[in-house]
Amino acid sequence: MSGKPRLTYLNGRGRMEPIRWLLAAAGVEFEEVYLETKEQYDKLIKDGSLLFQQVPLVEIDGMKMVQTRAIMSYIAGKYNLYGKDLKERALIDMYVEGISDLMQMILMFPFSPPDAKEKNLESIKERATNRYFPVFEKVLKQHGQDFLVGNKFSWADVQLMEAILAVEEKVPAVLSGFPQLQVFKTKMSNMPTIKKFLQPGSPRKPPPDAHYVETVLKVRCHTSYVSRSVETLFPAVPEAGQKTFPKCKERAEGHRALTRMGCYTGCSQ
Amino acid sequence: MILNRTTLKASLDTQNCKTYIFIADRGESDTGNMSGKPKLHYFNGRGRMEPIRWLLAAAGVEFDECFIEKKEDLTKLQNDGSLLFQQVPMVEIDGMKLVQTRAIMNYIATKYNLCGKDLKERALIDMYVEGTTDLMGMIMYLPFQPADTKEKNLALIIERATTRYFPVYEKALKDHGQDYLVGNKLSWADVHLLEAILMAEECKPDVLSAFPLLQAFKGRISNIPTIKKFLQPGSQRKPPTDEKFVAVVRKIFNI
């Protein structure tokens, strides 16, 4: 009964990590409950704690909130990280959604079939450097301010910082063509709440490893996001100038590979 | 000399005029958004734009549409700098070129008072909408999946609809006994749920058979004047995704 928000998820990044980042950036302490077995997950469902039978779950202000975006919107709204008016909010939403698309690729990466890993890594690098990072580089350059929106720290800044670090873990020199983002990264790292979150011993989780992947598949609580995975492994929108890209047949292969891995949980099969 | 944006700028440049003139940034694809109505850029089909059409219609907002029919239409928008992340949907509204479905929906819902009265109601609406988004997402992708997986995926959709999603909304309506999902007032969540119900019924006509309150909800929300109008033939509501639409999208994206 500490009054602190309580997070229920696996002991790893996954879909909960952006929520941890946002709470930490807002200076909000929180507790965590880790799912390690299917039985724990089944119990949560039986208890009626999970509105759509999925985690993340965040207990906050008397509510049992699910759905990452709903949770993040609530936290951002509550802690004044959502802009000052409707238009700033729209900008923040657009930026956050774009970053979220990039993060989705990273989220799914550990679940790629081994023979697709190299290609998917290349996709992440390509999207980061050609689609997403240029947008934020330009935004920062154009207004010359420290933060993405309204000259004030917001959800968008936190999310971008998280994405930069996540991509750098996979592609270390990814910011080499983005001087503004390099400065941004340094500034964000030095903000007291973020600095604290980046230190060892914080609730920040390490990159996913084989054990994490195993736990996800064992607990079988990741239905919706895994079933969307094919769309992210094989991006549906080509870059301007890109002539062709993964065919439908490859998508089917992706589906089949994931099915073999047992990634389509919750189905009657 | 014809006076337009290009010639004006050229003329100023040659005269060394460092005059700062605010010229509304119009991509070449803009045929002149002088009506003040929102303008939607997408394919001529449901896809990711349909929930946006629903929401605008429910709010009683008239809108224009610019359809992408061939690859060049999309490339033009991308090269114009009109698409923040090179993707559609894009909605021109209130001087902004909004992209990302959720950002667009959030803006419209807030502007037209369809997102609850406070943070907690908004949180509830957000959760409900994310649920219906997940369900409709499955249905949206169905026509694009290989023929040999269609039957299985359809079964999964029905299973999810009837065991994961619809029970939640049935219970919400039962628990408070009100006409609308949140706060006793029409919100984005109600519009989205109606859309999801109708899409699920297109997959399986009797999908609501075990959900009496959702049946009543469907009848009530369908009779709201703005929504009733949207449900009539001749409205901007798009038909179910057919082979023709799949072919257009496949051609534009080379899949």
PDB file of C-alpha atoms in Angstrom, chain B:
ATOM      1  CA  MET B   1       4.049  37.290 -65.449  1.00  0.00           C
ATOM      2  CA  ILE B   2       1.884  34.757 -63.717  1.00  0.00           C
ATOM      3  CA  LEU B   3       2.045  35.447 -60.047  1.00  0.00           C
ATOM      4  CA  ASN B   4       2.286  32.338 -57.944  1.00  0.00           C
ATOM      5  CA  ARG B   5       4.434  31.115 -55.107  1.00  0.00           C
ATOM      6  CA  THR B   6       7.311  30.111 -57.350  1.00  0.00           C
ATOM      7  CA  THR B   7       7.448  33.269 -59.405  1.00  0.00           C
ATOM      8  CA  LEU B   8       7.004  35.503 -56.368  1.00  0.00           C
ATOM      9  CA  LYS B   9       9.876  33.823 -54.602  1.00  0.00           C
ATOM     10  CA  ALA B  10      12.047  33.954 -57.726  1.00  0.00           C
ATOM     11  CA  SER B  11      11.279  37.609 -58.168  1.00  0.00           C
ATOM     12  CA  LEU B  12      12.179  38.406 -54.568  1.00  0.00           C
ATOM     13  CA  ASP B  13      15.371  36.404 -54.778  1.00  0.00           C
ATOM     14  CA  THR B  14      16.583  38.258 -57.825  1.00  0.00           C
ATOM     15  CA  GLN B  15      15.895  41.563 -56.155  1.00  0.00           C
ATOM     16  CA  ASN B  16      17.940  40.498 -53.182  1.00  0.00           C
ATOM     17  CA  CYS B  17      14.969  40.999 -50.945  1.00  0.00           C
ATOM     18  CA  LYS B  18      15.546  39.470 -47.582  1.00  0.00           C
ATOM     19  CA  THR B  19      11.920  39.968 -46.875  1.00  0.00           C
ATOM     20  CA  TYR B  20      10.433  37.333 -44.724  1.00  0.00           C
ATOM     21  CA  ILE B  21       7.103  36.476 -46.171  1.00  0.00           C
ATOM     22  CA  PHE B  22       5.032  33.817 -44.610  1.00  0.00           C
ATOM     23  CA  ILE B  23       3.863  31.661 -47.455  1.00  0.00           C
ATOM     24  CA  ALA B  24       1.739  28.761 -46.403  1.00  0.00           C
ATOM     25  CA  ASP B  25       3.696  25.641 -47.079  1.00  0.00           C
ATOM     26  CA  ARG B  26       1.744  23.868 -49.751  1.00  0.00           C
ATOM     27  CA  GLY B  27       2.933  20.701 -51.316  1.00  0.00           C
ATOM     28  CA  GLU B  28       2.288  20.334 -54.982  1.00  0.00           C
ATOM     29  CA  SER B  29      -0.216  17.678 -54.189  1.00  0.00           C
ATOM     30  CA  ASP B  30      -2.368  20.282 -52.492  1.00  0.00           C
ATOM     31  CA  THR B  31      -5.096  21.270 -54.890  1.00  0.00           C
ATOM     32  CA  GLY B  32      -5.885  24.200 -52.659  1.00  0.00           C
ATOM     33  CA  ASN B  33      -7.221  23.382 -49.253  1.00  0.00           C
ATOM     34  CA  MET B  34      -9.235  26.547 -49.195  1.00  0.00           C
ATOM     35  CA  SER B  35     -12.404  24.930 -47.959  1.00  0.00           C
ATOM     36  CA  GLY B  36     -11.118  24.809 -44.380  1.00  0.00           C
ATOM     37  CA  LYS B  37     -12.278  21.238 -44.175  1.00  0.00           C
ATOM     38  CA  PRO B  38      -9.831  18.562 -43.097  1.00  0.00           C
ATOM     39  CA  LYS B  39      -8.292  16.807 -46.087  1.00  0.00           C
ATOM     40  CA  LEU B  40      -7.511  13.114 -45.915  1.00  0.00           C
ATOM     41  CA  HIS B  41      -4.738  11.533 -47.978  1.00  0.00           C
ATOM     42  CA  TYR B  42      -4.979   7.765 -48.384  1.00  0.00           C
ATOM     43  CA  PHE B  43      -5.988   4.995 -50.719  1.00  0.00           C
ATOM     44  CA  ASN B  44      -9.587   4.689 -51.776  1.00  0.00           C
ATOM     45  CA  GLY B  45     -10.342   2.030 -49.198  1.00  0.00           C
ATOM     46  CA  ARG B  46     -10.616   1.429 -45.474  1.00  0.00           C
ATOM     47  CA  GLY B  47      -7.174   0.480 -44.237  1.00  0.00           C
ATOM     48  CA  ARG B  48      -5.795   2.694 -41.504  1.00  0.00           C
ATOM     49  CA  MET B  49      -7.831   5.718 -42.500  1.00  0.00           C
ATOM     50  CA  GLU B  50     -11.263   4.270 -41.853  1.00  0.00           C
ATOM     51  CA  PRO B  51     -11.350   4.875 -38.073  1.00  0.00           C
ATOM     52  CA  ILE B  52     -10.425   8.484 -38.792  1.00  0.00           C
ATOM     53  CA  ARG B  53     -13.300   8.827 -41.265  1.00  0.00           C
ATOM     54  CA  TRP B  54     -15.634   7.343 -38.655  1.00  0.00           C
ATOM     55  CA  LEU B  55     -14.499   9.753 -35.975  1.00  0.00           C
ATOM     56  CA  LEU B  56     -14.794  12.851 -38.145  1.00  0.00           C
ATOM     57  CA  ALA B  57     -18.202  11.718 -39.359  1.00  0.00           C
ATOM     58  CA  ALA B  58     -19.400  11.002 -35.822  1.00  0.00           C
ATOM     59  CA  ALA B  59     -18.252  14.466 -34.788  1.00  0.00           C
ATOM     60  CA  GLY B  60     -20.259  15.900 -37.682  1.00  0.00           C
ATOM     61  CA  VAL B  61     -17.164  17.211 -39.441  1.00  0.00           C
ATOM     62  CA  GLU B  62     -17.194  17.306 -43.226  1.00  0.00           C
ATOM     63  CA  PHE B  63     -13.942  16.376 -44.892  1.00  0.00           C
ATOM     64  CA  ASP B  64     -12.335  16.118 -48.331  1.00  0.00           C
ATOM     65  CA  GLU B  65     -10.385  13.151 -49.577  1.00  0.00           C
ATOM     66  CA  CYS B  66      -7.421  12.853 -51.915  1.00  0.00           C
ATOM     67  CA  PHE B  67      -6.948   9.280 -53.081  1.00  0.00           C
ATOM     68  CA  ILE B  68      -3.639   7.637 -53.803  1.00  0.00           C
ATOM     69  CA  GLU B  69      -4.213   5.516 -56.859  1.00  0.00           C
ATOM     70  CA  LYS B  70      -0.761   4.874 -58.198  1.00  0.00           C
ATOM     71  CA  LYS B  71       2.784   4.807 -56.898  1.00  0.00           C
ATOM     72  CA  GLU B  72       3.518   8.257 -58.279  1.00  0.00           C
ATOM     73  CA  ASP B  73       0.795   9.757 -56.068  1.00  0.00           C
ATOM     74  CA  LEU B  74       2.527   8.417 -52.961  1.00  0.00           C
ATOM     75  CA  THR B  75       6.000   9.307 -54.161  1.00  0.00           C
ATOM     76  CA  LYS B  76       4.875  12.858 -54.810  1.00  0.00           C
ATOM     77  CA  LEU B  77       3.635  13.261 -51.255  1.00  0.00           C
ATOM     78  CA  GLN B  78       6.861  11.795 -49.939  1.00  0.00           C
ATOM     79  CA  ASN B  79       9.018  14.074 -52.074  1.00  0.00           C
ATOM     80  CA  ASP B  80       6.958  17.124 -51.131  1.00  0.00           C
ATOM     81  CA  GLY B  81       7.886  16.612 -47.538  1.00  0.00           C
ATOM     82  CA  SER B  82       4.212  16.214 -46.697  1.00  0.00           C
ATOM     83  CA  LEU B  83       4.632  12.929 -44.881  1.00  0.00           C
ATOM     84  CA  LEU B  84       6.633  13.197 -41.691  1.00  0.00           C
ATOM     85  CA  PHE B  85       7.645   9.532 -41.724  1.00  0.00           C
ATOM     86  CA  GLN B  86       7.002   8.867 -45.426  1.00  0.00           C
ATOM     87  CA  GLN B  87       3.709   7.169 -44.584  1.00  0.00           C
ATOM     88  CA  VAL B  88      -0.013   7.639 -44.935  1.00  0.00           C
ATOM     89  CA  PRO B  89      -2.598   8.223 -43.460  1.00  0.00           C
ATOM     90  CA  MET B  90      -2.023  11.938 -43.541  1.00  0.00           C
ATOM     91  CA  VAL B  91      -4.661  14.460 -42.569  1.00  0.00           C
ATOM     92  CA  GLU B  92      -4.387  18.166 -43.291  1.00  0.00           C
ATOM     93  CA  ILE B  93      -6.210  19.886 -40.463  1.00  0.00           C
ATOM     94  CA  ASP B  94      -5.912  23.275 -38.787  1.00  0.00           C
ATOM     95  CA  GLY B  95      -2.758  24.151 -40.680  1.00  0.00           C
ATOM     96  CA  MET B  96      -1.011  20.900 -39.749  1.00  0.00           C
ATOM     97  CA  LYS B  97      -0.132  17.842 -41.806  1.00  0.00           C
ATOM     98  CA  LEU B  98      -0.831  15.181 -39.223  1.00  0.00           C
ATOM     99  CA  VAL B  99       0.405  11.645 -39.656  1.00  0.00           C
ATOM    100  CA  GLN B 100       0.239   8.517 -37.467  1.00  0.00           C
ATOM    101  CA  THR B 101      -3.272   7.234 -36.964  1.00  0.00           C
ATOM    102  CA  ARG B 102      -3.329   7.543 -33.200  1.00  0.00           C
ATOM    103  CA  ALA B 103      -1.983  11.091 -33.214  1.00  0.00           C
ATOM    104  CA  ILE B 104      -4.659  12.073 -35.725  1.00  0.00           C
ATOM    105  CA  MET B 105      -7.419  10.359 -33.772  1.00  0.00           C
ATOM    106  CA  ASN B 106      -6.275  11.890 -30.478  1.00  0.00           C
ATOM    107  CA  TYR B 107      -6.360  15.336 -32.009  1.00  0.00           C
ATOM    108  CA  ILE B 108      -9.821  14.934 -33.495  1.00  0.00           C
ATOM    109  CA  ALA B 109     -11.255  13.310 -30.367  1.00  0.00           C
ATOM    110  CA  THR B 110      -9.921  16.063 -28.136  1.00  0.00           C
ATOM    111  CA  LYS B 111     -10.919  18.882 -30.445  1.00  0.00           C
ATOM    112  CA  TYR B 112     -14.482  17.633 -30.726  1.00  0.00           C
ATOM    113  CA  ASN B 113     -14.916  16.653 -27.075  1.00  0.00           C
ATOM    114  CA  LEU B 114     -15.006  12.925 -27.592  1.00  0.00           C
ATOM    115  CA  CYS B 115     -12.288  11.978 -25.115  1.00  0.00           C
ATOM    116  CA  GLY B 116     -13.854  12.191 -21.696  1.00  0.00           C
ATOM    117  CA  LYS B 117     -13.978  14.951 -19.138  1.00  0.00           C
ATOM    118  CA  ASP B 118     -10.761  14.254 -17.223  1.00  0.00           C
ATOM    119  CA  LEU B 119      -7.570  12.260 -17.179  1.00  0.00           C
ATOM    120  CA  LYS B 120      -9.146   9.137 -15.716  1.00  0.00           C
ATOM    121  CA  GLU B 121     -12.013   9.028 -18.216  1.00  0.00           C
ATOM    122  CA  ARG B 122      -9.477   9.573 -20.921  1.00  0.00           C
ATOM    123  CA  ALA B 123      -7.420   6.662 -19.595  1.00  0.00           C
ATOM    124  CA  LEU B 124     -10.454   4.400 -19.773  1.00  0.00           C
ATOM    125  CA  ILE B 125     -11.279   5.562 -23.283  1.00  0.00           C
ATOM    126  CA  ASP B 126      -7.661   5.008 -24.325  1.00  0.00           C
ATOM    127  CA  MET B 127      -7.674   1.470 -22.968  1.00  0.00           C
ATOM    128  CA  TYR B 128     -10.916   0.607 -24.698  1.00  0.00           C
ATOM    129  CA  VAL B 129      -9.748   2.094 -27.983  1.00  0.00           C
ATOM    130  CA  GLU B 130      -6.471   0.183 -27.866  1.00  0.00           C
ATOM    131  CA  GLY B 131      -8.465  -3.030 -27.469  1.00  0.00           C
ATOM    132  CA  THR B 132     -10.702  -2.332 -30.466  1.00  0.00           C
ATOM    133  CA  THR B 133      -7.636  -1.190 -32.410  1.00  0.00           C
ATOM    134  CA  ASP B 134      -5.981  -4.555 -31.806  1.00  0.00           C
ATOM    135  CA  LEU B 135      -9.101  -6.390 -32.961  1.00  0.00           C
ATOM    136  CA  MET B 136      -9.609  -4.236 -36.047  1.00  0.00           C
ATOM    137  CA  GLY B 137      -5.924  -4.537 -36.844  1.00  0.00           C
ATOM    138  CA  MET B 138      -6.301  -8.283 -37.189  1.00  0.00           C
ATOM    139  CA  ILE B 139      -9.297  -7.840 -39.484  1.00  0.00           C
ATOM    140  CA  MET B 140      -7.523  -5.192 -41.548  1.00  0.00           C
ATOM    141  CA  TYR B 141      -4.616  -7.477 -42.376  1.00  0.00           C
ATOM    142  CA  LEU B 142      -6.779 -10.454 -43.262  1.00  0.00           C
ATOM    143  CA  PRO B 143      -7.191  -9.715 -47.001  1.00  0.00           C
ATOM    144  CA  PHE B 144      -3.422  -9.323 -47.351  1.00  0.00           C
ATOM    145  CA  GLN B 145      -2.523 -12.677 -45.915  1.00  0.00           C
ATOM    146  CA  PRO B 146      -1.744 -15.759 -47.960  1.00  0.00           C
ATOM    147  CA  ALA B 147      -4.831 -17.691 -49.009  1.00  0.00           C
ATOM    148  CA  ASP B 148      -3.789 -20.808 -47.137  1.00  0.00           C
ATOM    149  CA  THR B 149      -3.740 -18.986 -43.779  1.00  0.00           C
ATOM    150  CA  LYS B 150      -6.988 -17.061 -44.237  1.00  0.00           C
ATOM    151  CA  GLU B 151      -9.285 -19.620 -42.684  1.00  0.00           C
ATOM    152  CA  LYS B 152      -7.127 -20.037 -39.601  1.00  0.00           C
ATOM    153  CA  ASN B 153      -6.682 -16.308 -39.158  1.00  0.00           C
ATOM    154  CA  LEU B 154     -10.398 -15.728 -39.537  1.00  0.00           C
ATOM    155  CA  ALA B 155     -11.032 -18.293 -36.810  1.00  0.00           C
ATOM    156  CA  LEU B 156      -8.521 -16.506 -34.588  1.00  0.00           C
ATOM    157  CA  ILE B 157     -10.257 -13.191 -35.183  1.00  0.00           C
ATOM    158  CA  ILE B 158     -13.624 -14.618 -34.183  1.00  0.00           C
ATOM    159  CA  GLU B 159     -12.092 -16.288 -31.165  1.00  0.00           C
ATOM    160  CA  ARG B 160     -10.457 -13.079 -30.012  1.00  0.00           C
ATOM    161  CA  ALA B 161     -13.568 -11.034 -30.661  1.00  0.00           C
ATOM    162  CA  THR B 162     -15.817 -13.338 -28.686  1.00  0.00           C
ATOM    163  CA  THR B 163     -13.502 -14.323 -25.840  1.00  0.00           C
ATOM    164  CA  ARG B 164     -11.150 -11.398 -25.343  1.00  0.00           C
ATOM    165  CA  TYR B 165     -12.655  -8.171 -26.603  1.00  0.00           C
ATOM    166  CA  PHE B 166     -16.453  -8.200 -26.759  1.00  0.00           C
ATOM    167  CA  PRO B 167     -16.840  -9.615 -23.226  1.00  0.00           C
ATOM    168  CA  VAL B 168     -14.975  -6.578 -21.890  1.00  0.00           C
ATOM    169  CA  TYR B 169     -17.343  -4.085 -23.479  1.00  0.00           C
ATOM    170  CA  GLU B 170     -20.413  -6.169 -22.663  1.00  0.00           C
ATOM    171  CA  LYS B 171     -19.334  -6.164 -19.019  1.00  0.00           C
ATOM    172  CA  ALA B 172     -18.576  -2.429 -19.004  1.00  0.00           C
ATOM    173  CA  LEU B 173     -22.077  -1.673 -20.275  1.00  0.00           C
ATOM    174  CA  LYS B 174     -23.616  -4.147 -17.844  1.00  0.00           C
ATOM    175  CA  ASP B 175     -21.715  -2.808 -14.829  1.00  0.00           C
ATOM    176  CA  HIS B 176     -22.843   0.793 -15.191  1.00  0.00           C
ATOM    177  CA  GLY B 177     -26.032   0.288 -17.168  1.00  0.00           C
ATOM    178  CA  GLN B 178     -25.438   3.455 -19.171  1.00  0.00           C
ATOM    179  CA  ASP B 179     -25.821   4.062 -22.878  1.00  0.00           C
ATOM    180  CA  TYR B 180     -22.182   4.860 -23.523  1.00  0.00           C
ATOM    181  CA  LEU B 181     -18.952   3.174 -22.525  1.00  0.00           C
ATOM    182  CA  VAL B 182     -17.431   6.007 -20.505  1.00  0.00           C
ATOM    183  CA  GLY B 183     -18.806   8.823 -18.423  1.00  0.00           C
ATOM    184  CA  ASN B 184     -22.376   8.525 -19.665  1.00  0.00           C
ATOM    185  CA  LYS B 185     -21.484  10.511 -22.752  1.00  0.00           C
ATOM    186  CA  LEU B 186     -20.630   9.678 -26.354  1.00  0.00           C
ATOM    187  CA  SER B 187     -16.896   9.311 -26.794  1.00  0.00           C
ATOM    188  CA  TRP B 188     -14.300   8.065 -29.202  1.00  0.00           C
ATOM    189  CA  ALA B 189     -14.518   4.656 -27.504  1.00  0.00           C
ATOM    190  CA  ASP B 190     -18.162   4.228 -28.549  1.00  0.00           C
ATOM    191  CA  VAL B 191     -17.523   5.167 -32.170  1.00  0.00           C
ATOM    192  CA  HIS B 192     -14.532   2.834 -32.361  1.00  0.00           C
ATOM    193  CA  LEU B 193     -16.448  -0.035 -30.791  1.00  0.00           C
ATOM    194  CA  LEU B 194     -19.316   0.329 -33.247  1.00  0.00           C
ATOM    195  CA  GLU B 195     -16.858   0.257 -36.115  1.00  0.00           C
ATOM    196  CA  ALA B 196     -15.226  -2.877 -34.668  1.00  0.00           C
ATOM    197  CA  ILE B 197     -18.598  -4.570 -34.195  1.00  0.00           C
ATOM    198  CA  LEU B 198     -19.626  -3.931 -37.790  1.00  0.00           C
ATOM    199  CA  MET B 199     -16.278  -5.167 -39.101  1.00  0.00           C
ATOM    200  CA  ALA B 200     -16.500  -8.304 -36.995  1.00  0.00           C
ATOM    201  CA  GLU B 201     -20.044  -8.906 -38.241  1.00  0.00           C
ATOM    202  CA  GLU B 202     -18.762  -8.743 -41.785  1.00  0.00           C
ATOM    203  CA  CYS B 203     -16.494 -11.659 -40.814  1.00  0.00           C
ATOM    204  CA  LYS B 204     -19.263 -13.544 -39.031  1.00  0.00           C
ATOM    205  CA  PRO B 205     -22.800 -12.135 -39.109  1.00  0.00           C
ATOM    206  CA  ASP B 206     -23.920 -13.616 -35.771  1.00  0.00           C
ATOM    207  CA  VAL B 207     -20.756 -12.731 -33.855  1.00  0.00           C
ATOM    208  CA  LEU B 208     -22.815 -10.701 -31.356  1.00  0.00           C
ATOM    209  CA  SER B 209     -25.197 -13.530 -30.575  1.00  0.00           C
ATOM    210  CA  ALA B 210     -23.917 -13.947 -27.021  1.00  0.00           C
ATOM    211  CA  PHE B 211     -23.767 -10.219 -26.297  1.00  0.00           C
ATOM    212  CA  PRO B 212     -27.228  -8.717 -25.781  1.00  0.00           C
ATOM    213  CA  LEU B 213     -25.964  -5.413 -24.436  1.00  0.00           C
ATOM    214  CA  LEU B 214     -23.640  -4.961 -27.388  1.00  0.00           C
ATOM    215  CA  GLN B 215     -26.562  -5.635 -29.702  1.00  0.00           C
ATOM    216  CA  ALA B 216     -28.526  -2.879 -28.008  1.00  0.00           C
ATOM    217  CA  PHE B 217     -25.441  -0.651 -28.048  1.00  0.00           C
ATOM    218  CA  LYS B 218     -25.043  -1.223 -31.761  1.00  0.00           C
ATOM    219  CA  GLY B 219     -28.642  -0.185 -32.391  1.00  0.00           C
ATOM    220  CA  ARG B 220     -28.362   2.918 -30.223  1.00  0.00           C
ATOM    221  CA  ILE B 221     -25.084   4.222 -31.575  1.00  0.00           C
ATOM    222  CA  SER B 222     -26.118   3.512 -35.167  1.00  0.00           C
ATOM    223  CA  ASN B 223     -29.101   5.793 -34.634  1.00  0.00           C
ATOM    224  CA  ILE B 224     -27.095   8.820 -33.576  1.00  0.00           C
ATOM    225  CA  PRO B 225     -27.812  11.265 -36.440  1.00  0.00           C
ATOM    226  CA  THR B 226     -24.216  11.831 -37.551  1.00  0.00           C
ATOM    227  CA  ILE B 227     -23.443   8.132 -37.433  1.00  0.00           C
ATOM    228  CA  LYS B 228     -26.717   7.172 -39.065  1.00  0.00           C
ATOM    229  CA  LYS B 229     -25.817   9.480 -41.923  1.00  0.00           C
ATOM    230  CA  PHE B 230     -22.366   7.904 -42.227  1.00  0.00           C
ATOM    231  CA  LEU B 231     -23.939   4.448 -42.424  1.00  0.00           C
ATOM    232  CA  GLN B 232     -26.087   5.366 -45.373  1.00  0.00           C
ATOM    233  CA  PRO B 233     -25.113   4.693 -48.985  1.00  0.00           C
ATOM    234  CA  GLY B 234     -23.334   7.592 -50.611  1.00  0.00           C
ATOM    235  CA  SER B 235     -21.408   8.550 -47.481  1.00  0.00           C
ATOM    236  CA  GLN B 236     -17.621   8.553 -47.336  1.00  0.00           C
ATOM    237  CA  ARG B 237     -17.585   5.252 -45.522  1.00  0.00           C
ATOM    238  CA  LYS B 238     -15.580   2.772 -47.542  1.00  0.00           C
ATOM    239  CA  PRO B 239     -16.745  -0.738 -48.469  1.00  0.00           C
ATOM    240  CA  PRO B 240     -15.097  -3.870 -47.081  1.00  0.00           C
ATOM    241  CA  THR B 241     -11.598  -4.429 -48.411  1.00  0.00           C
ATOM    242  CA  ASP B 242     -11.887  -6.344 -51.654  1.00  0.00           C
ATOM    243  CA  GLU B 243      -9.492  -7.830 -54.162  1.00  0.00           C
ATOM    244  CA  LYS B 244      -9.409  -4.572 -56.074  1.00  0.00           C
ATOM    245  CA  PHE B 245      -8.150  -2.595 -53.090  1.00  0.00           C
ATOM    246  CA  VAL B 246      -5.626  -5.292 -52.249  1.00  0.00           C
ATOM    247  CA  ALA B 247      -4.402  -5.126 -55.835  1.00  0.00           C
ATOM    248  CA  VAL B 248      -3.976  -1.327 -55.695  1.00  0.00           C
ATOM    249  CA  VAL B 249      -1.999  -1.493 -52.464  1.00  0.00           C
ATOM    250  CA  ARG B 250       0.087  -4.407 -53.724  1.00  0.00           C
ATOM    251  CA  LYS B 251       0.878  -2.542 -56.912  1.00  0.00           C
ATOM    252  CA  ILE B 252       1.872   0.654 -55.159  1.00  0.00           C
ATOM    253  CA  PHE B 253       4.122  -1.176 -52.734  1.00  0.00           C
ATOM    254  CA  ASN B 254       5.314  -3.812 -55.195  1.00  0.00           C
ATOM    255  CA  ILE B 255       4.073  -6.756 -53.175  1.00  0.00           C
TER     256      ILE B 255
END
